[in-house]
XYZ file of C-alpha atoms in Angstrom:
370
model
C 18.058 -45.880 0.562
C 21.048 -45.240 2.759
C 20.777 -46.914 6.100
C 20.941 -44.625 9.076
C 20.436 -41.507 6.900
C 17.693 -40.378 9.259
C 19.834 -40.658 12.429
C 19.471 -36.983 13.291
C 15.730 -37.237 13.439
C 16.144 -39.749 16.253
C 14.189 -42.817 17.245
C 12.337 -40.814 19.800
C 10.270 -39.258 17.068
C 8.728 -42.468 15.765
C 4.975 -42.186 15.979
C 5.110 -38.458 16.584
C 4.556 -35.446 14.358
C 7.290 -33.704 12.295
C 6.912 -30.500 10.386
C 9.321 -30.126 7.454
C 10.267 -26.741 6.101
C 9.999 -27.258 2.286
C 11.455 -24.753 -0.211
C 10.808 -26.895 -3.276
C 14.413 -27.992 -3.650
C 16.024 -31.432 -3.435
C 17.406 -31.004 0.103
C 14.095 -30.240 1.919
C 12.358 -32.846 -0.215
C 14.736 -35.557 0.938
C 14.281 -34.383 4.561
C 10.525 -34.882 4.075
C 11.162 -38.374 2.763
C 13.440 -39.250 5.700
C 10.912 -37.883 8.159
C 8.103 -39.977 6.599
C 10.364 -43.003 6.599
C 11.071 -42.608 10.328
C 7.451 -43.556 11.055
C 6.409 -40.102 12.241
C 3.403 -38.219 10.895
C 5.008 -35.768 8.527
C 3.642 -32.397 7.332
C 5.326 -30.238 4.710
C 5.125 -26.504 5.138
C 6.182 -23.894 2.549
C 6.328 -20.186 3.148
C 5.624 -18.137 0.097
C 8.106 -15.353 0.485
C 7.954 -13.591 -2.849
C 6.496 -14.243 -6.331
C 7.559 -11.517 -8.669
C 8.480 -11.392 -12.354
C 11.061 -13.911 -13.546
C 11.033 -15.686 -10.185
C 7.636 -17.229 -10.799
C 8.719 -19.868 -13.292
C 12.438 -19.882 -12.646
C 14.112 -22.975 -11.192
C 16.931 -22.611 -8.695
C 15.095 -20.033 -6.651
C 13.443 -20.548 -3.287
C 9.908 -20.294 -1.892
C 8.193 -18.866 -5.002
C 6.066 -19.979 -7.960
C 7.510 -23.159 -9.410
C 9.172 -24.054 -6.129
C 5.865 -24.181 -4.322
C 4.474 -26.413 -7.013
C 7.529 -28.670 -6.752
C 7.154 -28.940 -2.956
C 3.469 -29.880 -3.362
C 4.330 -32.551 -5.962
C 6.917 -34.100 -3.624
C 4.420 -34.235 -0.731
C 1.839 -35.807 -3.057
C 4.474 -38.430 -4.049
C 5.255 -39.196 -0.393
C 1.643 -39.161 0.641
C 1.995 -36.392 3.247
C 0.087 -33.188 3.924
C 1.425 -29.951 2.501
C 0.472 -26.390 3.559
C 1.503 -23.032 2.037
C 1.523 -19.830 4.150
C 1.805 -16.392 2.599
C 4.594 -14.444 4.419
C 5.467 -12.213 1.498
C 4.886 -8.880 3.329
C 6.901 -10.012 6.377
C 9.741 -11.154 4.154
C 9.696 -7.868 2.320
C 9.781 -5.806 5.549
C 12.283 -7.904 7.503
C 14.651 -9.079 4.757
C 14.343 -7.217 1.438
C 13.904 -3.708 2.773
C 16.645 -4.248 5.341
C 18.937 -5.492 2.543
C 18.430 -2.243 0.671
C 18.909 -0.059 3.808
C 22.166 -1.878 4.750
C 23.619 -1.105 1.305
C 22.636 2.515 1.657
C 24.333 2.624 5.025
C 27.633 1.464 3.508
C 27.445 -2.084 4.867
C 27.468 -5.432 3.156
C 24.325 -7.370 4.174
C 23.742 -11.096 4.410
C 19.979 -11.497 3.821
C 20.095 -15.274 4.147
C 20.987 -14.986 7.830
C 18.213 -12.442 8.411
C 15.772 -14.750 6.714
C 16.828 -17.662 8.930
C 16.614 -15.390 12.011
C 13.064 -14.249 11.218
C 10.753 -15.665 8.604
C 12.238 -19.160 8.340
C 13.023 -20.131 11.897
C 10.969 -17.817 14.062
C 7.860 -17.931 11.927
C 8.159 -21.611 11.025
C 8.884 -22.379 14.658
C 5.530 -20.816 15.604
C 3.639 -22.544 12.775
C 5.101 -25.972 13.675
C 4.039 -25.445 17.307
C 0.552 -24.502 16.191
C 0.379 -27.683 14.146
C 1.296 -29.685 17.217
C 4.622 -30.901 15.872
C 7.248 -32.478 18.119
C 10.018 -30.946 16.035
C 10.811 -28.834 12.917
C 13.159 -30.439 10.333
C 14.985 -28.480 7.650
C 17.324 -29.243 4.745
C 20.270 -27.184 6.062
C 23.677 -28.777 5.997
C 24.585 -28.529 9.681
C 24.499 -31.007 12.574
C 22.631 -30.935 15.805
C 24.631 -32.831 18.443
C 23.401 -33.405 21.995
C 26.136 -32.547 24.430
C 26.464 -32.389 28.232
C 24.630 -29.014 28.337
C 21.998 -29.897 25.694
C 21.741 -29.442 21.969
C 24.784 -28.052 20.178
C 25.167 -26.743 16.609
C 28.016 -28.321 14.617
C 29.341 -27.977 11.090
C 28.179 -30.375 8.452
C 30.475 -33.376 7.838
C 30.869 -32.301 4.199
C 32.817 -28.979 4.486
C 31.859 -28.092 0.876
C 28.178 -27.979 1.900
C 28.452 -26.644 5.450
C 25.870 -23.861 6.129
C 26.685 -23.184 9.777
C 27.874 -19.640 9.058
C 24.317 -18.735 8.042
C 22.730 -20.277 11.116
C 24.807 -18.672 13.866
C 21.764 -16.687 15.075
C 19.780 -19.890 15.830
C 18.756 -19.637 19.484
C 19.206 -22.431 22.046
C 15.401 -22.755 22.325
C 15.112 -23.154 18.541
C 17.994 -25.673 18.515
C 16.132 -27.862 20.985
C 13.237 -28.064 18.615
C 15.082 -28.304 15.271
C 16.426 -31.303 13.379
C 18.926 -31.303 10.465
C 18.934 -34.767 8.888
C 21.315 -33.884 6.091
C 24.233 -32.717 8.221
C 25.985 -36.010 7.936
C 25.385 -36.609 4.201
C 27.239 -35.538 1.102
C 25.124 -33.824 -1.571
C 25.509 -36.626 -4.150
C 24.039 -39.077 -1.690
C 21.056 -36.724 -1.101
C 20.388 -36.577 -4.786
C 20.700 -40.363 -4.999
C 18.037 -40.750 -2.311
C 15.704 -38.399 -4.211
C 16.291 -40.295 -7.435
C 15.685 -43.616 -5.743
C 12.322 -42.328 -4.450
C 11.368 -41.006 -7.865
C 11.192 -37.391 -6.734
C 11.057 -35.003 -9.611
C 13.432 -32.586 -7.918
C 16.298 -35.080 -7.770
C 18.455 -33.124 -10.238
C 16.971 -29.640 -9.623
C 19.686 -26.934 -9.453
C 20.522 -25.551 -6.036
C 19.025 -22.172 -5.118
C 21.169 -19.090 -5.614
C 22.601 -17.212 -2.600
C 20.109 -14.368 -2.683
C 16.806 -15.837 -3.856
C 14.928 -12.549 -4.332
C 17.378 -11.148 -6.896
C 16.515 -13.230 -9.971
C 19.199 -11.769 -12.277
C 21.919 -11.240 -9.645
C 21.754 -7.446 -10.086
C 21.860 -6.438 -6.454
C 22.513 -2.770 -7.217
C 19.510 -2.705 -9.572
C 17.211 -4.071 -6.821
C 18.480 -1.532 -4.276
C 18.075 1.257 -6.869
C 14.461 0.155 -7.471
C 13.635 0.120 -3.772
C 15.676 3.203 -2.827
C 15.755 5.661 -5.801
C 18.373 7.850 -4.077
C 20.833 4.907 -3.966
C 22.610 6.076 -7.084
C 23.739 9.416 -5.643
C 27.279 10.004 -6.825
C 30.203 10.958 -4.595
C 33.928 11.205 -4.209
C 36.606 8.472 -4.150
C 39.276 9.578 -1.730
C 42.524 8.137 -0.332
C 43.234 7.616 3.368
C 44.322 11.249 3.757
C 41.115 12.522 2.155
C 42.633 13.464 -1.233
C 40.054 13.176 -3.975
C 41.074 10.635 -6.575
C 37.900 10.330 -8.573
C 34.142 10.014 -8.567
C 31.789 7.032 -8.004
C 28.163 6.512 -9.236
C 26.767 5.366 -5.907
C 27.873 3.482 -2.799
C 25.757 0.471 -3.686
C 28.330 -0.483 -6.346
C 31.169 -0.990 -3.795
C 32.124 -3.327 -0.996
C 35.094 -3.425 1.387
C 38.042 -5.197 -0.213
C 36.903 -4.468 -3.788
C 39.676 -3.604 -6.286
C 38.028 -3.700 -9.685
C 35.697 -0.977 -10.955
C 37.352 1.925 -9.160
C 38.617 3.410 -12.425
C 41.495 5.220 -10.764
C 44.612 5.374 -12.856
C 48.179 6.574 -12.365
C 48.594 5.232 -8.781
C 51.861 3.902 -7.434
C 50.221 0.653 -6.194
C 46.838 -1.102 -6.517
C 44.103 0.414 -4.430
C 41.251 -1.323 -2.640
C 38.017 -0.161 -0.984
C 38.975 0.238 2.649
C 35.688 1.553 3.985
C 32.474 3.364 2.914
C 31.411 6.620 4.468
C 27.660 6.677 3.943
C 27.149 10.061 5.572
C 29.604 11.806 3.276
C 28.839 9.440 0.377
C 32.517 8.746 0.064
C 34.451 5.640 -0.979
C 37.767 5.508 0.901
C 40.518 3.584 -0.825
C 44.044 2.491 0.144
C 46.718 -0.171 -0.367
C 45.954 -3.765 0.509
C 47.798 -3.463 3.853
C 45.166 -0.855 4.871
C 42.556 -3.663 4.842
C 44.190 -5.362 7.878
C 41.812 -5.388 10.846
C 42.929 -5.931 14.448
C 39.489 -6.155 16.070
C 35.783 -5.755 15.412
C 32.856 -4.703 17.540
C 29.899 -7.104 17.282
C 26.219 -6.379 17.707
C 23.250 -8.694 18.309
C 25.596 -11.403 19.682
C 23.950 -14.878 19.953
C 25.834 -17.280 22.216
C 25.348 -21.046 21.831
C 28.534 -22.081 23.653
C 27.061 -22.525 27.143
C 29.864 -22.378 29.642
C 32.622 -22.793 27.028
C 35.622 -20.543 27.798
C 38.354 -21.960 25.602
C 39.977 -20.660 22.411
C 37.788 -19.675 19.454
C 38.114 -19.237 15.695
C 36.180 -16.500 13.941
C 34.843 -16.692 10.409
C 34.142 -13.177 9.051
C 32.849 -14.145 5.603
C 30.968 -17.195 4.384
C 33.956 -18.326 2.250
C 36.688 -17.248 4.742
C 38.907 -19.593 6.676
C 38.226 -19.319 10.492
C 40.963 -17.309 12.172
C 42.144 -17.508 15.819
C 40.585 -14.790 17.964
C 39.148 -14.032 21.365
C 35.832 -12.477 22.344
C 36.064 -9.761 25.048
C 32.560 -8.554 25.662
C 31.314 -7.343 22.284
C 34.877 -6.903 20.996
C 36.313 -9.621 18.767
C 40.143 -9.429 18.797
C 42.070 -11.318 16.167
C 45.339 -13.036 17.031
C 46.779 -11.753 13.767
C 45.495 -9.012 11.432
C 42.499 -10.279 9.433
C 41.555 -9.103 5.982
C 38.162 -8.657 4.329
C 36.349 -7.736 7.536
C 33.276 -5.709 6.448
C 30.563 -4.033 8.565
C 27.206 -5.718 7.902
C 28.748 -9.177 7.596
C 28.633 -11.775 10.343
C 31.456 -12.997 12.570
C 30.738 -16.605 13.516
C 32.691 -18.227 16.276
C 33.760 -21.898 16.343
C 35.455 -24.331 18.729
C 36.584 -27.049 16.367
C 33.382 -28.318 14.685
C 31.027 -26.668 17.221
C 29.355 -23.317 16.477
C 29.606 -21.168 19.620
C 27.509 -18.365 18.130
C 28.395 -15.010 16.619
C 27.274 -11.526 15.891
C 27.003 -8.753 13.274
C 30.165 -6.778 12.495
C 29.289 -3.247 13.500
C 32.656 -1.536 13.396
C 36.285 -2.505 12.727
C 39.605 -1.392 14.219
C 42.384 -1.031 11.632
C 45.646 -2.856 12.313
C 47.226 -0.648 9.654
C 46.376 2.484 11.563
C 47.682 0.961 14.819
C 50.986 0.151 13.195
C 51.374 3.531 11.421
């Protein structure tokens, strides 16, 4: 096994108690192995978040059916305790229902962040405390670095695996208690550790982005939860001229080009914004997607006294862009594209995560220039 792979757990935890959040995948399974190897008493905890239909036996999901059985098998292999807690109703109320409501409001939600903010970190934090643990360890690909002002959140060393965007809402109190042993490891090495230990999940596929949508049909799930989601409406241009009809706002996101079914236009049109109150899809040329600034809500700050330049990441796959935060207003140095209400804006200083917030509103650079 790789020497030093458990460096982020720290020598101070030897002989103490570690609770490991186990989803049934290879990442959290390896974390449990590293925790047990550190000499600490290790307890695996799995939250049952949902268990419906095809998710029960499907691999590549998270916290349901087969995944729970996989987590238990890993704990048996490692000789550590494993507990399962049913948080299905809380997950449904705080994540799934909010996911549907956000789509109905014309926003593009990120349920993985909401899950981390609530069920996974807040609830697991409380459970770990109740179990008398000295820390809670997870399989997320981020790094916890102790700086002059305390624990800091940093990107993973492997940029292809970095999950810091989804953890911007981690509080300073939680960060003090959390450990992320995989932040300095590439995924192939994690799988190699699992194989070396004979863990049955060594080659298990990674979980999909939204675990509670087994077939990837987001619109279908929203339609099931909110029957009025398919109410049709107008597709209009920036001046309000009707160009066509749409079958429901849930089928559209800001920046979308395909599926508009609008012909005979002088140039390609994109979804510029969604007007939930009027059930309208507003479209325009690509330049109309340029955003000068965004207002953020529920801002979480992890930067301490940092006051230097920042880079803002407005989508999980976006490149961080130079910006400045003025109160709750995020101002981009140059017009940014693909900024959508409901998504998160995460702020960085180099490799360090300074925090972030939810994009509530945007200010168009196109309108300012016009």
